[in-house]
XYZ file of C-alpha atoms in Angstrom:
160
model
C 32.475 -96.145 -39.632
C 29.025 -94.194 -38.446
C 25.767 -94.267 -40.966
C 26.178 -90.312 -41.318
C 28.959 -87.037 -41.088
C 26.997 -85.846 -38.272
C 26.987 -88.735 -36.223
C 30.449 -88.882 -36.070
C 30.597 -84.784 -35.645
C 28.641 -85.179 -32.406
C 30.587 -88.071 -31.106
C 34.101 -86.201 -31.564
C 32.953 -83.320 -30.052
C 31.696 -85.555 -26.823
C 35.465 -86.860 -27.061
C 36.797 -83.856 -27.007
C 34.879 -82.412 -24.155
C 35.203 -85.621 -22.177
C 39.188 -84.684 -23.052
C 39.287 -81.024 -21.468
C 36.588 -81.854 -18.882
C 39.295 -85.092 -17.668
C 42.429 -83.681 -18.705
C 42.296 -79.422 -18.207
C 46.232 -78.917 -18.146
C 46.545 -81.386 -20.788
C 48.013 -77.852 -23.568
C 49.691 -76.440 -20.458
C 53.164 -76.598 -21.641
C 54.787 -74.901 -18.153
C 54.401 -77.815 -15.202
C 56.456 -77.493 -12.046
C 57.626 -80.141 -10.115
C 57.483 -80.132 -6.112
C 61.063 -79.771 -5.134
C 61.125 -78.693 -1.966
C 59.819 -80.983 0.171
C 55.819 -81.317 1.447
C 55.775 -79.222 4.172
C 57.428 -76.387 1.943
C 55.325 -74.350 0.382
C 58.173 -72.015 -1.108
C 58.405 -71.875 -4.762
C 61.666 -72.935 -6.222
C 61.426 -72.264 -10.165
C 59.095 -68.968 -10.743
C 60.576 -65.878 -9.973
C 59.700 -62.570 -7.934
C 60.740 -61.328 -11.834
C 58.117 -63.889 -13.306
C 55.412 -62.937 -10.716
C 56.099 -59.078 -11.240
C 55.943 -59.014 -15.334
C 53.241 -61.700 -15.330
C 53.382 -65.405 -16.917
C 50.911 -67.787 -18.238
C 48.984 -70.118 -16.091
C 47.074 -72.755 -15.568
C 43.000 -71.648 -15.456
C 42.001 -71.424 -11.747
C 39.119 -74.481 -10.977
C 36.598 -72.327 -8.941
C 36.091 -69.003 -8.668
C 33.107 -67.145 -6.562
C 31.963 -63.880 -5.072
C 29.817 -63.086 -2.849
C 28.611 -59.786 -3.011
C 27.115 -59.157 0.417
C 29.357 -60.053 2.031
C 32.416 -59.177 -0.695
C 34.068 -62.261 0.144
C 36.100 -63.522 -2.766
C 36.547 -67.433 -3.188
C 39.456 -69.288 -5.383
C 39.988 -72.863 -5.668
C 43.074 -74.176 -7.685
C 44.289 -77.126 -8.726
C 47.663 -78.664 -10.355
C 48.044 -74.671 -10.605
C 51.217 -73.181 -12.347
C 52.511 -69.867 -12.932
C 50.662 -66.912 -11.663
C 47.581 -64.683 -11.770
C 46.005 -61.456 -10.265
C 43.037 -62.765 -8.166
C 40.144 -60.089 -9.426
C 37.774 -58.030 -7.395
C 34.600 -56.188 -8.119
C 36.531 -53.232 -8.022
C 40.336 -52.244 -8.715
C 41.962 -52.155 -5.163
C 42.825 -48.817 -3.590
C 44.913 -47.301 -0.777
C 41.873 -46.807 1.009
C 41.244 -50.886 1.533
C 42.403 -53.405 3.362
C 42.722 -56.850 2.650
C 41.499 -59.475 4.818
C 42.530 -63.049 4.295
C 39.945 -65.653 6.299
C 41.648 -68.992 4.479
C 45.117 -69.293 2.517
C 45.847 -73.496 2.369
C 47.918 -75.103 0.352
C 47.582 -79.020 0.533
C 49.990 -79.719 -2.174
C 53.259 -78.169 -4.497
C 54.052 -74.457 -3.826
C 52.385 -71.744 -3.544
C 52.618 -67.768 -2.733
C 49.992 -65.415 -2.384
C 51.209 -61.508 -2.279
C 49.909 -58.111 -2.704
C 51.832 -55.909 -5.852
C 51.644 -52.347 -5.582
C 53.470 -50.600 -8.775
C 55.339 -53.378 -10.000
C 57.159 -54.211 -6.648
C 56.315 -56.846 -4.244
C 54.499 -55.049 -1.059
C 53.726 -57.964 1.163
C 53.275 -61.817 1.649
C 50.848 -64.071 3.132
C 52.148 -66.733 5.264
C 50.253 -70.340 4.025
C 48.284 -72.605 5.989
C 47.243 -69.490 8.676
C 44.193 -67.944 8.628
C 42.675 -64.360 9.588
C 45.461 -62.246 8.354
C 45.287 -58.598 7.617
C 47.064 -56.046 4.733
C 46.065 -52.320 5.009
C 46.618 -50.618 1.406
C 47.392 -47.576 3.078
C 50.258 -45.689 1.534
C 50.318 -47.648 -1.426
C 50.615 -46.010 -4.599
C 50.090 -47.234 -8.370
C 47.985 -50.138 -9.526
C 47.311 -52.576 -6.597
C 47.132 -56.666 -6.899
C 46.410 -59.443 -4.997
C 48.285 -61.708 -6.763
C 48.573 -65.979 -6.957
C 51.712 -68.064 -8.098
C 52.213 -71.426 -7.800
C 53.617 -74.547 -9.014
C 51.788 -77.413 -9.116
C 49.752 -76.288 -6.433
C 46.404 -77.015 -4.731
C 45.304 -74.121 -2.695
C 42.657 -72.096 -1.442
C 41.770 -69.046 -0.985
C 39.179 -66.979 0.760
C 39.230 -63.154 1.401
C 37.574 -60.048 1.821
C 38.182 -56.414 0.460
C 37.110 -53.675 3.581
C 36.569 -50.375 1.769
C-alpha cells in the first residue's frame, strides 16, 4: 500500500492525532445526558458522594494562570464527572475565594468549595463577582468542578 514501513508509520500517527485532536472524549466511557431542561444547570446523575470521593473526567480544554494577578482561568467542554480546579498553592483558611465568571452555556454544571471531605459551599451559575472566605475551615481545602456534559467557564482569584 505505501513504497516503505515508515511512510505508512508517519501517516497513522497523523490519523491518530487528527483522531484525538477531532474527537477528545472519543475513550471517555462516562457521558451524561442533559436531563433537566436548558435553563437547569443542576446535575441529575453525579452525586454529592461522587463529587466528595472523586470520579474520572473528561480533560478540561483550557487551562491558564496568571500570576500577577493570580487569576485562575478554566474552559471546559462536553465536560463529565468532576475535578479539583488547581492553584499555585494548596488553599488555606486564611484565603478567600473570589469568583469574577462562573457560565455554563450548556448540560450541568456545579462548582463548590470541599473542606475535609464535606461540601462547604456552592456557587450559583451564570452570576458573577461572588465571594467565599476560607475562614474557619479546617482540613484540605478544594475548589472543586462537576459536570455533565457541560460547557462552562470559569474565572477566579485566590486573595491571600
Amino acid at each position: 500500500m505505501f513504497k516503505n514501513r515508515k511512510t505508512g508509520i508517519i501517516i497513522f500517527a497523523i490519523f491518530v492525532v487528527a483522531l484525538i485532536m477531532f474527537f477528545p472524549n472519543l475513550g471517555n466511557s462516562k457521558e451524561y445526558k442533559d436531563t433537566n431542561g436548558e435553563d437547569n444547570y443542576s446535575l441529575c446523575k453525579i452525586t454529592d458522594e461522587d463529587i466528595i470521593e472523586g470520579m474520572d473526567s473528561s480533560t478540561l480544554n483550557i487551562v491558564t494562570f496568571d500570576e500577577v494577578k493570580n487569576e485562575y482561568w478554566y474552559l471546559g467542554k462536553l465536560f463529565n464527572g468532576s475535578t479539583t480546579l488547581g492553584t499555585a498553592n494548596p488553599l488555606t483558611s486564611s484565603d478567600t475565594i473570589e469568583i469574577q465568571k462562573f457560565s455554563v452555556t450548556k448540560g450541568n454544571a456545579r462548582l463548590l468549595i470541599l473542606a475535609d471531605d464535606k461540601i462547604v459551599h456552592d456557587f450559583i451559575p451564570n452570576e458573577s463577582g461572588q465571594n467565599f472566605s476560607l475562614n474557619n475551615l479546617e482540613g484540605e481545602i478544594s475548589l472543586v468542578v462537576a459536570g455533565e456534559s457541560a460547557n462552562f467557564e470559569v474565572v477566579f482569584k485566590v486573595i491571600s
